[in-house]
PDB file of C-alpha atoms in Angstrom:
ATOM      1  CA  MET A  18     -10.235  15.735 -15.007  1.00  0.00           C
ATOM      2  CA  ASP A  19     -10.771  13.293 -12.177  1.00  0.00           C
ATOM      3  CA  LYS A  20      -8.615  13.035  -9.060  1.00  0.00           C
ATOM      4  CA  ALA A  21      -6.819   9.906 -10.246  1.00  0.00           C
ATOM      5  CA  THR A  22      -5.558  11.763 -13.328  1.00  0.00           C
ATOM      6  CA  LEU A  23      -4.934  15.139 -11.730  1.00  0.00           C
ATOM      7  CA  ARG A  24      -3.233  14.085  -8.482  1.00  0.00           C
ATOM      8  CA  PRO A  25       0.037  12.769 -10.055  1.00  0.00           C
ATOM      9  CA  LEU A  26       0.417  16.074 -11.915  1.00  0.00           C
ATOM     10  CA  VAL A  27      -0.032  18.024  -8.693  1.00  0.00           C
ATOM     11  CA  LEU A  28       2.533  15.888  -6.854  1.00  0.00           C
ATOM     12  CA  GLU A  29       5.079  16.318  -9.627  1.00  0.00           C
ATOM     13  CA  ILE A  30       4.578  20.113  -9.572  1.00  0.00           C
ATOM     14  CA  LEU A  31       4.990  20.205  -5.782  1.00  0.00           C
ATOM     15  CA  ARG A  32       8.176  18.169  -6.082  1.00  0.00           C
ATOM     16  CA  LYS A  33       9.677  20.855  -8.318  1.00  0.00           C
ATOM     17  CA  THR A  34       8.049  23.880  -6.643  1.00  0.00           C
ATOM     18  CA  PRO A  35       7.536  23.213  -2.919  1.00  0.00           C
ATOM     19  CA  GLN A  36       6.443  26.806  -2.153  1.00  0.00           C
ATOM     20  CA  THR A  37       3.551  27.868  -4.340  1.00  0.00           C
ATOM     21  CA  HIS A  38      -0.153  28.722  -4.492  1.00  0.00           C
ATOM     22  CA  LEU A  39      -3.333  27.419  -6.097  1.00  0.00           C
ATOM     23  CA  HIS A  40      -3.242  29.531  -9.263  1.00  0.00           C
ATOM     24  CA  ALA A  41       0.457  28.840  -9.886  1.00  0.00           C
ATOM     25  CA  ILE A  42      -0.280  25.111  -9.709  1.00  0.00           C
ATOM     26  CA  GLU A  43      -3.147  25.639 -12.160  1.00  0.00           C
ATOM     27  CA  THR A  44      -0.805  27.417 -14.566  1.00  0.00           C
ATOM     28  CA  GLU A  45       1.687  24.566 -14.422  1.00  0.00           C
ATOM     29  CA  ILE A  46      -1.041  21.985 -15.019  1.00  0.00           C
ATOM     30  CA  ARG A  47      -2.205  23.820 -18.130  1.00  0.00           C
ATOM     31  CA  LYS A  48       1.368  23.725 -19.455  1.00  0.00           C
ATOM     32  CA  ARG A  49       1.434  19.946 -19.044  1.00  0.00           C
ATOM     33  CA  THR A  50      -1.981  18.967 -20.383  1.00  0.00           C
ATOM     34  CA  ASP A  51      -4.737  20.280 -22.612  1.00  0.00           C
ATOM     35  CA  ASP A  52      -7.353  18.318 -20.670  1.00  0.00           C
ATOM     36  CA  TYR A  53      -7.546  20.722 -17.734  1.00  0.00           C
ATOM     37  CA  ALA A  54     -10.783  22.732 -17.865  1.00  0.00           C
ATOM     38  CA  ARG A  55     -11.927  25.716 -15.845  1.00  0.00           C
ATOM     39  CA  HIS A  56     -14.256  23.653 -13.644  1.00  0.00           C
ATOM     40  CA  ASP A  57     -11.373  21.311 -12.724  1.00  0.00           C
ATOM     41  CA  VAL A  58     -10.198  23.907 -10.225  1.00  0.00           C
ATOM     42  CA  LEU A  59     -12.676  22.380  -7.749  1.00  0.00           C
ATOM     43  CA  THR A  60     -11.040  18.986  -8.121  1.00  0.00           C
ATOM     44  CA  LEU A  61      -7.634  20.608  -7.733  1.00  0.00           C
ATOM     45  CA  GLN A  62      -8.778  22.331  -4.567  1.00  0.00           C
ATOM     46  CA  GLU A  63     -10.018  19.001  -3.157  1.00  0.00           C
ATOM     47  CA  ILE A  64      -6.621  17.437  -3.823  1.00  0.00           C
ATOM     48  CA  LEU A  65      -4.823  20.304  -2.085  1.00  0.00           C
ATOM     49  CA  TRP A  66      -7.142  20.067   0.904  1.00  0.00           C
ATOM     50  CA  ASP A  67      -6.473  16.318   1.107  1.00  0.00           C
ATOM     51  CA  LEU A  68      -2.725  16.975   1.152  1.00  0.00           C
ATOM     52  CA  LEU A  69      -3.162  19.678   3.800  1.00  0.00           C
ATOM     53  CA  VAL A  70      -5.139  17.320   6.062  1.00  0.00           C
ATOM     54  CA  GLN A  71      -2.552  14.556   5.538  1.00  0.00           C
ATOM     55  CA  GLY A  72       0.334  16.804   6.551  1.00  0.00           C
ATOM     56  CA  VAL A  73       2.025  16.860   3.137  1.00  0.00           C
ATOM     57  CA  LEU A  74       1.208  20.565   2.740  1.00  0.00           C
ATOM     58  CA  ALA A  75       0.727  23.417   5.183  1.00  0.00           C
ATOM     59  CA  PRO A  76      -0.667  26.935   4.641  1.00  0.00           C
ATOM     60  CA  GLY A  77       1.677  29.760   3.680  1.00  0.00           C
ATOM     61  CA  LYS A  78       4.542  30.318   1.305  1.00  0.00           C
ATOM     62  CA  ASN A  79       6.787  32.725   3.218  1.00  0.00           C
ATOM     63  CA  SER A  80       6.642  35.361   5.974  1.00  0.00           C
ATOM     64  CA  LEU A  81       4.686  37.718   3.718  1.00  0.00           C
ATOM     65  CA  ASN A  82       2.181  35.071   2.563  1.00  0.00           C
ATOM     66  CA  LEU A  83       1.239  32.961   5.575  1.00  0.00           C
ATOM     67  CA  ASN A  84      -2.293  32.005   4.583  1.00  0.00           C
ATOM     68  CA  LEU A  85      -4.124  30.091   1.889  1.00  0.00           C
ATOM     69  CA  PRO A  86      -4.191  29.936  -1.101  1.00  0.00           C
ATOM     70  CA  PHE A  87      -0.398  29.969  -0.556  1.00  0.00           C
ATOM     71  CA  VAL A  88       0.970  26.574   0.479  1.00  0.00           C
ATOM     72  CA  HIS A  89       4.309  24.891   1.124  1.00  0.00           C
ATOM     73  CA  VAL A  90       5.482  21.309   1.297  1.00  0.00           C
ATOM     74  CA  THR A  91       6.115  20.270   4.919  1.00  0.00           C
ATOM     75  CA  GLU A  92       9.214  18.438   6.128  1.00  0.00           C
ATOM     76  CA  PHE A  93       7.190  15.222   6.140  1.00  0.00           C
ATOM     77  CA  GLY A  94       5.817  15.961   2.681  1.00  0.00           C
ATOM     78  CA  GLY A  95       9.273  16.718   1.356  1.00  0.00           C
ATOM     79  CA  SER A  96      10.676  13.432   2.627  1.00  0.00           C
ATOM     80  CA  CYS A  97       7.754  11.579   1.015  1.00  0.00           C
ATOM     81  CA  LEU A  98       8.241  13.339  -2.307  1.00  0.00           C
ATOM     82  CA  GLU A  99      11.985  12.696  -2.278  1.00  0.00           C
ATOM     83  CA  SER A 100      11.810   9.022  -1.268  1.00  0.00           C
ATOM     84  CA  GLY A 101       8.816   8.027  -3.376  1.00  0.00           C
ATOM     85  CA  ALA A 102       6.714   7.422  -0.274  1.00  0.00           C
ATOM     86  CA  ILE A 103       4.291  10.019  -1.636  1.00  0.00           C
ATOM     87  CA  LEU A 104       2.715   7.085  -3.507  1.00  0.00           C
ATOM     88  CA  ALA A 105       0.829   6.319  -0.291  1.00  0.00           C
ATOM     89  CA  HIS A 106      -0.855   9.720  -0.635  1.00  0.00           C
ATOM     90  CA  ASP A 107      -2.195   8.765  -4.068  1.00  0.00           C
ATOM     91  CA  PRO A 108      -4.872   6.106  -3.323  1.00  0.00           C
ATOM     92  CA  ASP A 109      -5.762   5.427  -6.934  1.00  0.00           C
ATOM     93  CA  GLY A 110      -2.126   5.174  -7.987  1.00  0.00           C
ATOM     94  CA  TYR A 111      -1.278   2.951  -5.023  1.00  0.00           C
ATOM     95  CA  VAL A 112      -4.084   0.469  -5.690  1.00  0.00           C
ATOM     96  CA  ALA A 113      -3.407   0.445  -9.440  1.00  0.00           C
ATOM     97  CA  GLY A 114       0.247  -0.244  -8.681  1.00  0.00           C
ATOM     98  CA  LEU A 115      -0.690  -3.043  -6.290  1.00  0.00           C
ATOM     99  CA  GLU A 116      -2.870  -4.689  -8.923  1.00  0.00           C
ATOM    100  CA  ALA A 117      -0.209  -4.298 -11.641  1.00  0.00           C
ATOM    101  CA  ASN A 118       2.522  -5.522  -9.304  1.00  0.00           C
ATOM    102  CA  CYS A 119       0.628  -8.756  -8.853  1.00  0.00           C
ATOM    103  CA  GLY A 120      -0.064  -9.274 -12.553  1.00  0.00           C
ATOM    104  CA  GLY A 121      -3.798  -8.750 -12.244  1.00  0.00           C
ATOM    105  CA  THR A 122      -4.201 -11.933 -10.174  1.00  0.00           C
ATOM    106  CA  THR A 123      -4.710 -10.300  -6.789  1.00  0.00           C
ATOM    107  CA  ASP A 124      -7.716 -11.360  -4.729  1.00  0.00           C
ATOM    108  CA  PRO A 125     -10.391  -8.602  -4.865  1.00  0.00           C
ATOM    109  CA  HIS A 126     -10.921  -8.913  -1.096  1.00  0.00           C
ATOM    110  CA  LEU A 127      -7.217  -8.237  -0.571  1.00  0.00           C
ATOM    111  CA  ILE A 128      -7.433  -5.171  -2.811  1.00  0.00           C
ATOM    112  CA  GLU A 129     -10.418  -3.752  -0.937  1.00  0.00           C
ATOM    113  CA  THR A 130      -8.986  -4.312   2.557  1.00  0.00           C
ATOM    114  CA  THR A 131      -5.690  -2.741   1.457  1.00  0.00           C
ATOM    115  CA  ARG A 132      -7.577   0.213  -0.007  1.00  0.00           C
ATOM    116  CA  GLU A 133      -9.361   0.675   3.323  1.00  0.00           C
ATOM    117  CA  ALA A 134      -6.016   0.468   5.128  1.00  0.00           C
ATOM    118  CA  LEU A 135      -4.652   3.241   2.926  1.00  0.00           C
ATOM    119  CA  LEU A 136      -7.723   5.445   3.375  1.00  0.00           C
ATOM    120  CA  ALA A 137      -7.515   4.990   7.159  1.00  0.00           C
ATOM    121  CA  PHE A 138      -3.839   6.030   7.016  1.00  0.00           C
ATOM    122  CA  LEU A 139      -4.687   9.141   5.031  1.00  0.00           C
ATOM    123  CA  ALA A 140      -7.351  10.025   7.595  1.00  0.00           C
ATOM    124  CA  GLY A 141      -4.780   9.752  10.393  1.00  0.00           C
ATOM    125  CA  ARG A 142      -6.345   6.594  11.845  1.00  0.00           C
ATOM    126  CA  TYR A 143      -3.089   4.683  12.118  1.00  0.00           C
ATOM    127  CA  PRO A 144      -4.171   1.772  14.374  1.00  0.00           C
ATOM    128  CA  SER A 145      -7.195   1.197  12.115  1.00  0.00           C
ATOM    129  CA  SER A 146      -4.898   1.209   9.092  1.00  0.00           C
ATOM    130  CA  VAL A 147      -2.711  -1.500  10.644  1.00  0.00           C
ATOM    131  CA  VAL A 148      -5.776  -3.607  11.449  1.00  0.00           C
ATOM    132  CA  MET A 149      -7.013  -3.465   7.858  1.00  0.00           C
ATOM    133  CA  LEU A 150      -3.544  -4.116   6.453  1.00  0.00           C
ATOM    134  CA  GLY A 151      -3.202  -7.013   8.876  1.00  0.00           C
ATOM    135  CA  ARG A 152      -6.429  -8.414   7.437  1.00  0.00           C
ATOM    136  CA  SER A 153      -4.936  -8.078   3.937  1.00  0.00           C
ATOM    137  CA  ALA A 154      -1.870  -9.975   5.147  1.00  0.00           C
ATOM    138  CA  GLU A 155      -4.107 -12.751   6.503  1.00  0.00           C
ATOM    139  CA  ILE A 156      -5.845 -13.045   3.133  1.00  0.00           C
ATOM    140  CA  LEU A 157      -2.464 -13.163   1.399  1.00  0.00           C
ATOM    141  CA  LEU A 158      -1.148 -15.844   3.738  1.00  0.00           C
ATOM    142  CA  ALA A 159      -4.340 -17.903   3.354  1.00  0.00           C
ATOM    143  CA  ARG A 160      -3.962 -17.860  -0.446  1.00  0.00           C
ATOM    144  CA  LEU A 161      -0.395 -19.112  -0.092  1.00  0.00           C
ATOM    145  CA  ALA A 162      -1.460 -21.850   2.333  1.00  0.00           C
ATOM    146  CA  ASP A 163      -4.177 -22.985  -0.108  1.00  0.00           C
ATOM    147  CA  ALA A 164      -1.577 -23.193  -2.887  1.00  0.00           C
ATOM    148  CA  LEU A 165       0.756 -25.201  -0.639  1.00  0.00           C
ATOM    149  CA  ILE A 166      -2.042 -27.627   0.195  1.00  0.00           C
ATOM    150  CA  ARG A 167      -2.894 -28.130  -3.475  1.00  0.00           C
ATOM    151  CA  HIS A 168       0.785 -28.602  -4.279  1.00  0.00           C
ATOM    152  CA  ALA A 169       1.193 -31.111  -1.447  1.00  0.00           C
ATOM    153  CA  LYS A 170      -1.748 -33.176  -2.660  1.00  0.00           C
ATOM    154  CA  ARG A 171      -0.302 -33.306  -6.186  1.00  0.00           C
ATOM    155  CA  THR A 172       3.185 -34.240  -5.032  1.00  0.00           C
ATOM    156  CA  GLY A 173       2.319 -36.672  -2.234  1.00  0.00           C
ATOM    157  CA  HIS A 174       3.316 -34.452   0.702  1.00  0.00           C
ATOM    158  CA  GLY A 175       1.304 -34.358   3.890  1.00  0.00           C
ATOM    159  CA  VAL A 176      -1.233 -31.594   4.402  1.00  0.00           C
ATOM    160  CA  GLN A 177      -2.438 -32.280   7.942  1.00  0.00           C
ATOM    161  CA  ARG A 178      -0.276 -29.654   9.659  1.00  0.00           C
ATOM    162  CA  LEU A 179      -1.360 -26.898   7.301  1.00  0.00           C
ATOM    163  CA  GLN A 180      -5.018 -27.856   7.375  1.00  0.00           C
ATOM    164  CA  ALA A 181      -4.974 -27.959  11.179  1.00  0.00           C
ATOM    165  CA  VAL A 182      -4.026 -24.271  11.503  1.00  0.00           C
ATOM    166  CA  THR A 183      -5.792 -22.614   8.553  1.00  0.00           C
ATOM    167  CA  SER A 184      -8.184 -20.843  10.932  1.00  0.00           C
ATOM    168  CA  ASP A 185      -5.362 -19.458  13.131  1.00  0.00           C
ATOM    169  CA  PRO A 186      -3.373 -16.818  11.200  1.00  0.00           C
ATOM    170  CA  ARG A 187      -0.574 -16.571  13.774  1.00  0.00           C
ATOM    171  CA  ARG A 188       0.153 -20.307  13.780  1.00  0.00           C
ATOM    172  CA  LEU A 189      -0.417 -20.520  10.042  1.00  0.00           C
ATOM    173  CA  GLY A 190       2.468 -18.154   9.323  1.00  0.00           C
ATOM    174  CA  ALA A 191       4.983 -20.315  11.191  1.00  0.00           C
ATOM    175  CA  THR A 192       3.614 -23.505   9.621  1.00  0.00           C
ATOM    176  CA  VAL A 193       3.808 -22.061   6.107  1.00  0.00           C
ATOM    177  CA  LEU A 194       7.466 -21.124   6.678  1.00  0.00           C
ATOM    178  CA  ARG A 195       8.309 -24.622   7.910  1.00  0.00           C
ATOM    179  CA  THR A 196       6.479 -26.155   4.958  1.00  0.00           C
ATOM    180  CA  LEU A 197       8.316 -23.965   2.463  1.00  0.00           C
ATOM    181  CA  ALA A 198      11.642 -24.893   4.064  1.00  0.00           C
ATOM    182  CA  SER A 199      10.952 -28.515   3.064  1.00  0.00           C
ATOM    183  CA  ARG A 200      10.209 -27.612  -0.567  1.00  0.00           C
ATOM    184  CA  ARG A 201      12.807 -27.182  -3.280  1.00  0.00           C
ATOM    185  CA  LEU A 202      12.354 -23.617  -4.481  1.00  0.00           C
ATOM    186  CA  PRO A 203      14.383 -21.852  -7.179  1.00  0.00           C
ATOM    187  CA  SER A 204      17.088 -19.582  -5.791  1.00  0.00           C
ATOM    188  CA  PRO A 205      15.381 -16.186  -6.347  1.00  0.00           C
ATOM    189  CA  LEU A 206      12.325 -17.337  -4.386  1.00  0.00           C
ATOM    190  CA  ALA A 207      14.177 -19.325  -1.735  1.00  0.00           C
ATOM    191  CA  ASP A 208      16.451 -16.384  -0.968  1.00  0.00           C
ATOM    192  CA  GLU A 209      13.518 -14.046  -0.274  1.00  0.00           C
ATOM    193  CA  VAL A 210      11.086 -16.310   1.572  1.00  0.00           C
ATOM    194  CA  GLU A 211      12.191 -15.386   5.074  1.00  0.00           C
ATOM    195  CA  ALA A 212      12.300 -11.601   4.569  1.00  0.00           C
ATOM    196  CA  ASN A 213       8.955 -11.321   2.768  1.00  0.00           C
ATOM    197  CA  LEU A 214       6.970 -13.698   4.942  1.00  0.00           C
ATOM    198  CA  ARG A 215       8.456 -12.222   8.104  1.00  0.00           C
ATOM    199  CA  GLY A 216       6.980  -8.893   7.008  1.00  0.00           C
ATOM    200  CA  VAL A 217       3.593 -10.477   6.376  1.00  0.00           C
ATOM    201  CA  ARG A 218       3.691 -12.204   9.769  1.00  0.00           C
ATOM    202  CA  THR A 219       4.623  -8.925  11.489  1.00  0.00           C
ATOM    203  CA  LEU A 220       1.413  -7.353  10.185  1.00  0.00           C
ATOM    204  CA  ILE A 221      -0.674 -10.305  11.350  1.00  0.00           C
ATOM    205  CA  ASP A 222       0.991 -10.619  14.763  1.00  0.00           C
ATOM    206  CA  GLY A 223       0.508  -6.902  15.383  1.00  0.00           C
ATOM    207  CA  CYS A 224      -3.264  -7.322  15.133  1.00  0.00           C
ATOM    208  CA  ARG A 225      -3.609 -10.580  17.085  1.00  0.00           C
ATOM    209  CA  LEU A 226      -3.149 -11.561  20.716  1.00  0.00           C
ATOM    210  CA  ALA A 227      -1.222 -14.711  21.590  1.00  0.00           C
ATOM    211  CA  ASP A 228      -4.502 -16.679  21.681  1.00  0.00           C
ATOM    212  CA  GLY A 229      -5.423 -15.463  18.192  1.00  0.00           C
ATOM    213  CA  GLN A 230      -8.009 -12.915  19.299  1.00  0.00           C
ATOM    214  CA  ALA A 231      -8.065  -9.590  17.473  1.00  0.00           C
ATOM    215  CA  ARG A 232      -6.480  -6.543  19.108  1.00  0.00           C
ATOM    216  CA  LEU A 233      -6.108  -2.858  18.259  1.00  0.00           C
ATOM    217  CA  PRO A 234      -2.385  -2.119  17.926  1.00  0.00           C
ATOM    218  CA  SER A 235      -0.601   1.126  18.679  1.00  0.00           C
ATOM    219  CA  ALA A 236       0.988   2.662  15.582  1.00  0.00           C
ATOM    220  CA  ASP A 237       2.516   5.931  14.402  1.00  0.00           C
ATOM    221  CA  ARG A 238       2.478   7.553  10.969  1.00  0.00           C
ATOM    222  CA  GLU A 239       6.023   6.553   9.958  1.00  0.00           C
ATOM    223  CA  THR A 240       5.541   2.891  10.903  1.00  0.00           C
ATOM    224  CA  VAL A 241       2.257   2.541   9.053  1.00  0.00           C
ATOM    225  CA  LEU A 242       3.687   4.328   6.019  1.00  0.00           C
ATOM    226  CA  ALA A 243       6.545   1.824   5.943  1.00  0.00           C
ATOM    227  CA  TYR A 244       4.086  -1.089   6.160  1.00  0.00           C
ATOM    228  CA  LEU A 245       2.030   0.296   3.271  1.00  0.00           C
ATOM    229  CA  LEU A 246       5.064   0.865   1.068  1.00  0.00           C
ATOM    230  CA  LEU A 247       6.419  -2.646   1.659  1.00  0.00           C
ATOM    231  CA  PHE A 248       3.134  -4.482   1.204  1.00  0.00           C
ATOM    232  CA  PRO A 249       2.947  -4.388  -2.640  1.00  0.00           C
ATOM    233  CA  SER A 250       6.345  -6.058  -2.971  1.00  0.00           C
ATOM    234  CA  GLN A 251       5.318  -8.665  -0.394  1.00  0.00           C
ATOM    235  CA  CYS A 252       2.189  -9.353  -2.438  1.00  0.00           C
ATOM    236  CA  ARG A 253       4.258  -9.643  -5.591  1.00  0.00           C
ATOM    237  CA  PHE A 254       6.546 -12.186  -3.936  1.00  0.00           C
ATOM    238  CA  VAL A 255       3.703 -14.305  -2.585  1.00  0.00           C
ATOM    239  CA  TYR A 256       1.883 -14.388  -5.920  1.00  0.00           C
ATOM    240  CA  ASP A 257       5.141 -15.317  -7.674  1.00  0.00           C
ATOM    241  CA  LEU A 258       5.527 -18.116  -5.147  1.00  0.00           C
ATOM    242  CA  ILE A 259       1.963 -19.294  -5.715  1.00  0.00           C
ATOM    243  CA  ALA A 260       2.555 -19.270  -9.472  1.00  0.00           C
ATOM    244  CA  HIS A 261       5.645 -21.448  -8.979  1.00  0.00           C
ATOM    245  CA  LEU A 262       3.703 -23.916  -6.825  1.00  0.00           C
ATOM    246  CA  GLU A 263       0.951 -24.048  -9.423  1.00  0.00           C
ATOM    247  CA  GLY A 264       3.484 -24.669 -12.192  1.00  0.00           C
ATOM    248  CA  GLU A 265       2.766 -21.347 -13.907  1.00  0.00           C
ATOM    249  CA  SER A 266       5.048 -18.516 -14.972  1.00  0.00           C
ATOM    250  CA  ARG A 267       4.470 -14.815 -14.357  1.00  0.00           C
ATOM    251  CA  GLU A 268       6.141 -11.862 -16.011  1.00  0.00           C
TER     252      GLU A 268
END
């Protein structure tokens, strides 16, 4: 079994049994699937090491079993498992969810920069994660601006203001919001424009100085985790908005 298939099983087992050990997890996996083979223990061990490094697990089960292979879910890990934030600790599941959330229309460059943002987060490189996620947000905003320009040309609206700031992500965000305010959007989209695009702009502004130059932001684990968990829904909204501007429908 590969990591993408095995990891969700491991997370579900840890959710139900937060104090355990390697062989107990193996036993539970075998109860849930016939695909687990003897050599898959190496893949399982890699997954557990990943979760240990990321702070989801820590060594030991109780005062009598303080060392590996005994493990327990940490306070941080428990909150992630309970809230669903553990998705960010499943790179394959996160990216697959991002692609599905956007109906398979997501820009491949956006997918790859978001993947790198997630991997940086899992490695504890939180400022680097924000930078890469900020780049994803810039790609997302640029796709929306392109759609607005195409829509404006078809409907006889001016495009000069948008075209003048396409190379400046910070100014582009404000201009896109003003442009959308002048468009007649259906209620579900109109009601969510401000909240979703404010989140996208926050990511971009965090990685840019006032003059538009790149900067390395300060960031902690909880903040970056929140950014990563919100980003798929922001992508979904923007691609729904683009579909509306293009006169298409998306399920």
